[in-house]
Amino acid sequence: MKADAHRQWRLLDLQKLDTRLAQIAHRMANLPEAAAYQQAVAELDELDSKLVRARTQDSDVERERAKAEADVQLVRDRAARNQARLDAGTGSSKDLQALQSELASLARRQSELEEIELDVMERAETAHAIVTKLEQMRPERAEAVELAETAQAQARSALEEEAENHRRRRTDVAAGVGDDLLALYEKILASTGMGAAELRERRCEGCRLELMRADLDRFAKAPEDEILRCEECQRILVRTGESGL
């Protein structure tokens, strides 16, 4: 294939644009801001899950506390009624002795229930404190998600704008390459990720290997408009003033 030197040189400009477009695509697919956003969302989701469990626990313990208080109050009410009857002295001696016995039993029961109530109250206090702490943390986590989402959107927008600018420039550059040379370049680009490379100081800038002496001699004798290919990577080699031929 033949192509004048000017068309070949434009391949280097085209390759620079394609290299940057590939870098942008890779960054878009592996955006640090996207990873940070996903991490922030995961942390918020984890906090919300903990908050649901904590609120459930708090509600359960609160019901226990209410029941414990009710149980203690029932015993206190019963003891108060018995004490009132005992103080009134109504009833037979046997009935009064039974009341005294029951009062002693109720006192022991009240003591046991008050210990249970105290334990439940302590657990309720702990459960409520956990809920309060998690609720206080949530606004900060939610704000972190919003900030991360904004940073991700801004990063994507900047990359998309840069990519669009490069695509417009690529269209202009490609138009000056010519259909035949462009087709060869894009075929190689699709298979290797780089369609053209500079021949610089007797080295292919594509595979970074120094060319054999025989290839260099052949390239030095080749007409200016002849398309050269690297024997190692098959990329189009573009000669410049620094090729060392």
Short mmCIF file of C-alpha atoms in Angstrom, two decimals:
data_model
loop_
_atom_site.label_atom_id
_atom_site.label_comp_id
_atom_site.label_asym_id
_atom_site.label_seq_id
_atom_site.Cartn_x
_atom_site.Cartn_y
_atom_site.Cartn_z
CA MET A 1 0.00 0.00 0.00
CA LYS A 2 1.13 3.52 -0.82
CA ALA A 3 0.35 6.74 1.02
CA ASP A 4 2.18 10.04 1.03
CA ALA A 5 4.16 10.95 4.14
CA HIS A 6 1.65 13.58 5.21
CA ARG A 7 -1.13 10.98 5.40
CA GLN A 8 1.15 8.62 7.33
CA TRP A 9 2.09 11.33 9.82
CA ARG A 10 -1.58 11.97 10.47
CA LEU A 11 -1.78 8.36 11.65
CA LEU A 12 0.35 9.33 14.66
CA ASP A 13 -2.10 12.10 15.53
CA LEU A 14 -4.96 9.65 15.07
CA GLN A 15 -3.25 7.10 17.29
CA LYS A 16 -2.73 9.67 20.05
CA LEU A 17 -6.44 10.45 19.99
CA ASP A 18 -7.39 6.76 19.98
CA THR A 19 -4.99 6.05 22.83
CA ARG A 20 -6.53 8.80 24.90
CA LEU A 21 -10.06 7.64 24.03
CA ALA A 22 -9.13 4.14 25.18
CA GLN A 23 -7.71 5.58 28.41
CA ILE A 24 -10.92 7.55 28.97
CA ALA A 25 -13.04 4.44 28.36
CA HIS A 26 -10.93 2.46 30.83
CA ARG A 27 -11.20 5.20 33.43
CA MET A 28 -14.95 5.43 32.91
CA ALA A 29 -15.21 1.68 33.51
CA ASN A 30 -13.01 1.89 36.60
CA LEU A 31 -13.93 5.30 37.95
CA PRO A 32 -12.51 5.82 41.48
CA GLU A 33 -15.40 8.18 42.17
CA ALA A 34 -17.84 5.41 41.23
CA ALA A 35 -16.13 3.02 43.64
CA ALA A 36 -16.25 5.70 46.35
CA TYR A 37 -19.96 6.22 45.68
CA GLN A 38 -20.69 2.48 45.88
CA GLN A 39 -18.73 2.31 49.14
CA ALA A 40 -20.70 5.22 50.57
CA VAL A 41 -23.99 3.60 49.53
CA ALA A 42 -22.91 0.28 51.06
CA GLU A 43 -22.01 1.99 54.33
CA LEU A 44 -25.37 3.78 54.43
CA ASP A 45 -27.21 0.52 53.67
CA GLU A 46 -25.29 -1.23 56.43
CA LEU A 47 -26.14 1.57 58.86
CA ASP A 48 -29.82 1.40 57.89
CA SER A 49 -29.84 -2.36 58.44
CA LYS A 50 -28.29 -1.88 61.87
CA LEU A 51 -30.82 0.83 62.62
CA VAL A 52 -33.74 -1.44 61.70
CA ARG A 53 -32.39 -4.18 63.96
CA ALA A 54 -31.69 -1.70 66.77
CA ARG A 55 -35.18 -0.20 66.57
CA THR A 56 -36.71 -3.67 66.61
CA GLN A 57 -34.63 -4.59 69.66
CA ASP A 58 -35.55 -1.30 71.32
CA SER A 59 -39.24 -1.93 70.68
CA ASP A 60 -39.03 -5.50 71.99
CA VAL A 61 -37.23 -4.43 75.16
CA GLU A 62 -39.69 -1.56 75.65
CA ARG A 63 -42.54 -4.08 75.66
CA GLU A 64 -40.61 -6.15 78.20
CA ARG A 65 -40.14 -3.05 80.34
CA ALA A 66 -43.84 -2.18 80.21
CA LYS A 67 -44.76 -5.75 81.19
CA ALA A 68 -42.23 -5.78 84.03
CA GLU A 69 -43.61 -2.50 85.38
CA ALA A 70 -47.16 -3.84 85.13
CA ASP A 71 -46.21 -7.05 86.94
CA VAL A 72 -44.61 -5.08 89.78
CA GLN A 73 -47.60 -2.76 90.01
CA LEU A 74 -50.01 -5.69 90.24
CA VAL A 75 -48.10 -7.09 93.20
CA ARG A 76 -47.91 -3.65 94.84
CA ASP A 77 -51.65 -3.14 94.42
CA ARG A 78 -52.40 -6.56 95.87
CA ALA A 79 -50.08 -5.92 98.80
CA ALA A 80 -51.66 -2.51 99.42
CA ARG A 81 -55.16 -4.01 99.53
CA ASN A 82 -54.06 -6.77 101.89
CA GLN A 83 -52.26 -4.29 104.12
CA ALA A 84 -55.38 -2.14 104.25
CA ARG A 85 -57.51 -5.13 105.29
CA LEU A 86 -54.92 -6.13 107.86
CA ASP A 87 -54.75 -2.61 109.28
CA ALA A 88 -58.58 -2.52 109.50
CA GLY A 89 -58.44 -5.72 111.60
CA THR A 90 -61.59 -7.11 110.02
CA GLY A 91 -61.99 -10.84 109.72
CA SER A 92 -61.12 -13.76 111.85
CA SER A 93 -57.73 -14.40 113.42
CA LYS A 94 -57.14 -17.11 110.85
CA ASP A 95 -57.92 -14.67 108.02
CA LEU A 96 -55.56 -12.07 109.45
CA GLN A 97 -52.75 -14.62 109.73
CA ALA A 98 -53.36 -15.63 106.13
CA LEU A 99 -53.11 -11.97 105.11
CA GLN A 100 -49.80 -11.57 106.94
CA SER A 101 -48.47 -14.71 105.26
CA GLU A 102 -49.56 -13.51 101.86
CA LEU A 103 -48.01 -10.07 102.47
CA ALA A 104 -44.68 -11.72 103.19
CA SER A 105 -45.00 -13.79 100.02
CA LEU A 106 -45.97 -10.71 98.01
CA ALA A 107 -42.96 -8.81 99.39
CA ARG A 108 -40.62 -11.55 98.17
CA ARG A 109 -42.38 -11.66 94.80
CA GLN A 110 -42.18 -7.88 94.51
CA SER A 111 -38.47 -7.96 95.21
CA GLU A 112 -37.94 -10.58 92.48
CA LEU A 113 -40.03 -8.64 89.97
CA GLU A 114 -38.24 -5.40 90.76
CA GLU A 115 -34.92 -7.07 90.00
CA ILE A 116 -36.33 -8.23 86.67
CA GLU A 117 -37.67 -4.73 86.05
CA LEU A 118 -34.27 -3.20 86.82
CA ASP A 119 -32.54 -5.58 84.41
CA VAL A 120 -35.06 -4.80 81.67
CA MET A 121 -34.73 -1.06 82.30
CA GLU A 122 -30.95 -1.30 81.93
CA ARG A 123 -31.31 -3.23 78.67
CA ALA A 124 -33.92 -0.75 77.45
CA GLU A 125 -31.55 2.13 78.20
CA THR A 126 -28.76 0.41 76.27
CA ALA A 127 -31.03 -0.41 73.32
CA HIS A 128 -32.34 3.15 73.17
CA ALA A 129 -28.80 4.56 73.33
CA ILE A 130 -27.80 2.40 70.35
CA VAL A 131 -30.77 3.65 68.34
CA THR A 132 -29.95 7.25 69.22
CA LYS A 133 -26.30 6.83 68.22
CA LEU A 134 -27.19 5.24 64.87
CA GLU A 135 -29.80 7.90 64.14
CA GLN A 136 -27.21 10.60 64.83
CA MET A 137 -24.78 8.92 62.42
CA ARG A 138 -27.27 8.64 59.56
CA PRO A 139 -27.29 12.29 58.35
CA GLU A 140 -23.51 12.22 57.97
CA ARG A 141 -23.62 8.94 56.05
CA ALA A 142 -26.45 10.22 53.84
CA GLU A 143 -24.49 13.39 53.11
CA ALA A 144 -21.45 11.27 52.22
CA VAL A 145 -23.57 9.42 49.65
CA GLU A 146 -24.78 12.69 48.13
CA LEU A 147 -21.25 14.12 47.95
CA ALA A 148 -19.90 10.90 46.42
CA GLU A 149 -22.73 10.83 43.88
CA THR A 150 -22.00 14.43 42.90
CA ALA A 151 -18.28 13.71 42.58
CA GLN A 152 -19.04 10.68 40.42
CA ALA A 153 -21.36 12.68 38.16
CA GLN A 154 -18.80 15.48 37.79
CA ALA A 155 -16.01 13.01 36.96
CA ARG A 156 -18.17 11.23 34.37
CA SER A 157 -19.26 14.53 32.86
CA ALA A 158 -15.67 15.75 32.52
CA LEU A 159 -14.56 12.50 30.91
CA GLU A 160 -17.55 12.40 28.56
CA GLU A 161 -16.86 15.98 27.49
CA GLU A 162 -13.20 15.19 26.87
CA ALA A 163 -14.12 12.05 24.93
CA GLU A 164 -16.59 13.96 22.78
CA ASN A 165 -13.93 16.58 21.99
CA HIS A 166 -11.47 13.85 21.03
CA ARG A 167 -14.06 12.11 18.86
CA ARG A 168 -14.71 15.35 16.96
CA ARG A 169 -10.98 15.89 16.46
CA ARG A 170 -10.62 12.26 15.41
CA THR A 171 -13.20 12.73 12.66
CA ASP A 172 -11.20 15.65 11.25
CA VAL A 173 -7.88 13.80 11.48
CA ALA A 174 -9.28 10.59 10.00
CA ALA A 175 -10.60 12.51 7.00
CA GLY A 176 -7.03 13.42 6.08
CA VAL A 177 -5.76 9.83 6.32
CA GLY A 178 -7.75 8.40 3.44
CA ASP A 179 -10.15 5.48 3.36
CA ASP A 180 -7.64 2.82 2.32
CA LEU A 181 -5.02 3.64 4.93
CA LEU A 182 -7.67 4.30 7.57
CA ALA A 183 -9.22 0.88 6.97
CA LEU A 184 -5.83 -0.83 7.47
CA TYR A 185 -5.12 1.24 10.57
CA GLU A 186 -8.49 0.47 12.16
CA LYS A 187 -8.16 -3.25 11.39
CA ILE A 188 -4.82 -3.36 13.24
CA LEU A 189 -6.20 -1.10 16.00
CA ALA A 190 -9.09 -3.50 16.62
CA SER A 191 -6.79 -6.49 17.05
CA THR A 192 -3.86 -4.93 18.94
CA GLY A 193 -5.18 -1.74 20.51
CA MET A 194 -2.67 0.32 18.51
CA GLY A 195 -2.82 0.72 14.76
CA ALA A 196 0.24 2.84 14.12
CA ALA A 197 3.48 3.64 15.88
CA GLU A 198 6.44 5.89 15.29
CA LEU A 199 9.70 4.40 14.11
CA ARG A 200 11.99 6.18 16.54
CA GLU A 201 15.73 5.64 16.91
CA ARG A 202 15.51 2.29 15.08
CA ARG A 203 12.83 1.11 17.54
CA CYS A 204 9.12 0.41 17.06
CA GLU A 205 7.27 2.58 19.58
CA GLY A 206 4.41 0.07 19.47
CA CYS A 207 6.10 -3.09 20.73
CA ARG A 208 9.18 -1.17 22.00
CA LEU A 209 11.54 -3.59 20.26
CA GLU A 210 14.61 -2.53 18.28
CA LEU A 211 14.37 -3.53 14.65
CA MET A 212 16.72 -5.99 13.00
CA ARG A 213 19.51 -4.55 10.86
CA ALA A 214 18.07 -6.14 7.72
CA ASP A 215 14.67 -4.54 8.36
CA LEU A 216 16.27 -1.17 8.98
CA ASP A 217 18.21 -1.42 5.73
CA ARG A 218 15.04 -2.33 3.87
CA PHE A 219 13.09 0.52 5.45
CA ALA A 220 15.89 2.99 4.63
CA LYS A 221 15.63 2.05 0.97
CA ALA A 222 11.83 2.06 0.86
CA PRO A 223 10.10 4.90 -0.99
CA GLU A 224 8.71 7.68 1.19
CA ASP A 225 5.14 6.76 0.33
CA GLU A 226 5.48 3.05 1.08
CA ILE A 227 3.57 1.80 4.13
CA LEU A 228 5.94 0.04 6.51
CA ARG A 229 4.92 -2.63 9.01
CA CYS A 230 6.73 -3.82 12.12
CA GLU A 231 7.74 -7.44 11.68
CA GLU A 232 7.15 -8.12 15.39
CA CYS A 233 3.77 -6.50 16.11
CA GLN A 234 2.52 -5.83 12.56
CA ARG A 235 1.65 -2.22 13.38
CA ILE A 236 2.06 0.48 10.76
CA LEU A 237 5.45 2.15 11.26
CA VAL A 238 5.58 5.88 10.55
CA ARG A 239 8.95 7.34 9.69
CA THR A 240 9.97 10.72 11.13
CA GLY A 241 13.16 12.72 11.36
CA GLU A 242 14.06 10.75 14.48
CA SER A 243 13.71 7.28 12.98
CA GLY A 244 17.48 6.77 12.79
CA LEU A 245 17.44 5.34 9.26
#
